[in-house]
Amino acid sequence: MRGRPKSVETPPVIAPPWVPFEDRRRARDEKRDAVLRMAVKMFLTEGYHRTTLNEVAARLNITKPALYNYFRSKDEILVECYRIGQETYEANIEGIERQGGSGLAKVRALIRAYVRAITTDFGMCVTRLDDRELSTEARASVRRAKRSYDTAFRTRIEEGMADGSIMPCDPKLAAFAIAGSLNWIGHWYEPGGELSAETIGEEFAIRLTGGLAAK
Amino acid sequence: MRGRPKSVETPPVIAPPWVPFEDRRRARDEKRDAVLRMAVKMFLTEGYHRTTLNEVAARLNITKPALYNYFRSKDEILVECYRIGQETYEANIEGIERQGGSGLAKVRALIRAYVRAITTDFGMCVTRLDDRELSTEARASVRRAKRSYDTAFRTRIEEGMADGSIMPCDPKLAAFAIAGSLNWIGHWYEPGGELSAETIGEEFAIRLTGGLAAK
Amino acid sequence: MRGRPKSVETPPVIAPPWVPFEDRRRARDEKRDAVLRMAVKMFLTEGYHRTTLNEVAARLNITKPALYNYFRSKDEILVECYRIGQETYEANIEGIERQGGSGLAKVRALIRAYVRAITTDFGMCVTRLDDRELSTEARASVRRAKRSYDTAFRTRIEEGMADGSIMPCDPKLAAFAIAGSLNWIGHWYEPGGELSAETIGEEFAIRLTGGLAAK
Amino acid sequence: MRGRPKSVETPPVIAPPWVPFEDRRRARDEKRDAVLRMAVKMFLTEGYHRTTLNEVAARLNITKPALYNYFRSKDEILVECYRIGQETYEANIEGIERQGGSGLAKVRALIRAYVRAITTDFGMCVTRLDDRELSTEARASVRRAKRSYDTAFRTRIEEGMADGSIMPCDPKLAAFAIAGSLNWIGHWYEPGGELSAETIGEEFAIRLTGGLAAK
DNA sequence: TATGAATGAGCTTTCATTCAT
DNA sequence: AATGAATGAAAGCTCATTCAT
């Protein structure tokens, strides 16, 4: 888990030595990724402020200034973490829009998707790290994204209330309740623990809608 | 604007110089409280790290070293905030143990109590601030308290499953789901906004147990 | 010349202990001045970049962060040096405008005034330090001031050409020639050396106008 | 835009692989010169410290380490700039020694020569850049050269005073005044501007000696 | 009790320089 | 001959904390 983590993913077979350029670029990207993965992990376990670039670098067996080959500032590292996190959410949510079904079914699908996202490091960082560290623009972007997730839930709930699959309720509070349960996962989920992301997703899809579902 | 700020609040008229000892202590305690109230507010809006003691002091129209009359360190201020927060929870939860009723009724009562606590500044700080800032012992104490809240929910849920007021479910996950919804309130609640703490409490007591309640 | 330079100026006699506030403020201002004087000296002898705040502080027998009690940044120290330097020029030049006499006489008076200014540390810093270190606004201000000195010379030369005290010539180039000679003083003048500022002023007033004066 | 930038300048067609050795060396020298010319320009416009090797390299479409093929250090680049600058002065001054004429004529010739030198980038760098950046020996060499220019002026002035072409004056101050005017040119001269180096030379040869010339 | 001043420890960032390829 | 990557050494700045008054 420390140092060169990407070595696992590079093809274990003999890499042809005559693709040095491609190689270099890949190596660079892999290292950049390694930095990000290490950074997000440390940001999550230690907190952004208490994580010094020195420590990040040390854990990667490089020195602090080397990080500046891949990122312009500590801030930029954080922004990248958020960006990847947002992508994770969007990648998981994407398909749901198109898929049919009742409002309730969609809410459940959203919950499962959200759980999948929040149980990854980058996904978790979006909800657990303090977005006040970000620059004004970056923060604005992140907040917009967060609001859009909330809106997605709210809209589906209203849809469900319209099609009769969801009992009448205040969609705003209902969405807040669901979002809270989901975001909180980031505080107790342990990767590799006895509760898998799938299990949590299934359980929460039922549990959090049990009170919404029309009888 | 510089120096002498407190003179405004002390009676401008000739205060008897033999001011009783009791009075002195009260004044001192009031100032200490003022510091705490200002600090917790700023910790919540700015974050602990980004809140400098200089700013806290400035907002109170005193100077930084003056804070050290009331607290030994920034850390201690934080610890105190947590302590008061914990007290708030306990004060709200206290009566519930003794009151009778089904497991479901107790869970609902817990939810209402929890909402009352988390909508105060000090209560909010317990769940929103990062307890990794605390010293090892303080953190241990806080974590113990948090766990006890979780246990309270879990126990009541199990109680409810036993007495038939709550449908069979995984009490651990159910408690997590509820805790998440409740803790999340700290991220969107606005004191003086259109949703009062009471309203939220009532609504959540129903909403969060809708899926738990046996039909 | 190192450390507490102001001690010379504070009255050596018993300072009354009951003016603590005034005292404090004076002490503060004196220290601020001491920082500036030390800084400008080091900027001149070492160059701005090669002068570290650590060294400035060390020479004043304080530590680096203490400097931040008096200035917000290294930059601000530089700006202050320039500001005082400009004041020095203006204070010396001021009277000349009002005093009568031929254009030539005024040019000579300007030369003497300029020499008086440039032979002080702060005056010297305006022409010898690199104003590209300054922020855009500060630089603009400094350049404006410099241009105004140049204009002063040019205008007086034209005046002299009009009143016949100065022989016909290109006022722009003539002003440049004079400015160069004067600014260059900062590169060879040694305070306390055998050439006093007065002597240089007198000599240059003659020398630099010898070629301008109408026969 | 990345890598291989120089390929544009080397003949794109199949260059005979037995490229004569001479050619290689010439190419190398040309590149070295290109570096120097770019460096001196940037040193002058940005200042030595604010000019990073990265930027120098970038403007030449090469990378930073490539510079180290031609120079051992940033310092050495600066030293070379000074060396070329000195050569420029000496090349311009050279003939004057042998040419006859009065002391005054020689001073005027020196002025013209000096202007020719200082209006080149390398010549300008000798007087405008800060020689405290140089190593002790390099600085010593530069200072020696500068002093020799000063001595040249002083000697010619004394010569002129002896042969009656120059009126009695303090040769040291007179030389300083002239040197200042000349060195200052580096601060306002614009290559390609309306004042050509020739014009300035002619004008200054007259202007700066107008006050020296015996009537 | 309160203040101005000072400090130590620590952080991010920059940059000339080196090295394996 | 040239590159990408890495490094060491430093610098400016911040801030909780202490101390003399």
Tab-separated table of C-alpha atoms (C1' of nucleotides) in Angstrom, chain C residues 39-53 55-56 73-79 81-82 128-135, chain D residues 49-50 130 132-133, chain F residues 11-13:
chain	number	residue	atom	x	y	z
C	39	ALA	CA	16.949	46.858	6.056
C	40	VAL	CA	17.774	49.691	3.706
C	41	LYS	CA	21.428	49.430	4.606
C	42	MET	CA	21.462	45.736	3.877
C	43	PHE	CA	19.418	46.098	0.727
C	44	LEU	CA	22.022	48.579	-0.477
C	45	THR	CA	25.082	46.600	0.467
C	46	GLU	CA	23.796	43.115	-0.277
C	47	GLY	CA	20.965	43.636	-2.707
C	48	TYR	CA	17.303	43.038	-1.989
C	49	HIS	CA	17.170	39.377	-2.959
C	50	ARG	CA	20.304	38.380	-1.179
C	51	THR	CA	19.138	40.052	1.998
C	52	THR	CA	17.089	37.532	3.949
C	53	LEU	CA	14.740	38.538	6.699
C	55	GLU	CA	19.748	38.199	8.502
C	56	VAL	CA	17.999	41.490	8.984
C	73	SER	CA	5.924	41.337	4.349
C	74	LYS	CA	9.410	41.782	3.051
C	75	ASP	CA	7.822	43.604	0.199
C	76	GLU	CA	6.253	46.136	2.498
C	77	ILE	CA	9.630	46.895	4.018
C	78	LEU	CA	10.969	47.664	0.582
C	79	VAL	CA	7.997	49.829	-0.226
C	81	CYS	CA	12.166	52.344	2.093
C	82	TYR	CA	11.140	53.755	-1.229
C	128	ARG	CA	19.960	52.036	-6.733
C	129	LEU	CA	17.488	49.317	-5.859
C	130	ASP	CA	15.591	47.539	-8.569
C	131	ASP	CA	12.065	48.856	-8.645
C	132	ARG	CA	10.928	45.762	-10.518
C	133	GLU	CA	10.756	44.087	-7.131
C	134	LEU	CA	7.847	46.300	-6.241
C	135	SER	CA	4.225	45.496	-6.787
D	49	HIS	CA	17.423	36.704	-9.829
D	50	ARG	CA	13.997	36.849	-11.330
D	130	ASP	CA	24.630	43.655	-10.062
D	132	ARG	CA	27.698	41.174	-6.410
D	133	GLU	CA	26.129	38.113	-7.953
F	11	DA	C1'	13.222	31.563	1.819
F	12	DG	C1'	8.964	33.913	3.273
F	13	DC	C1'	5.251	33.577	6.108
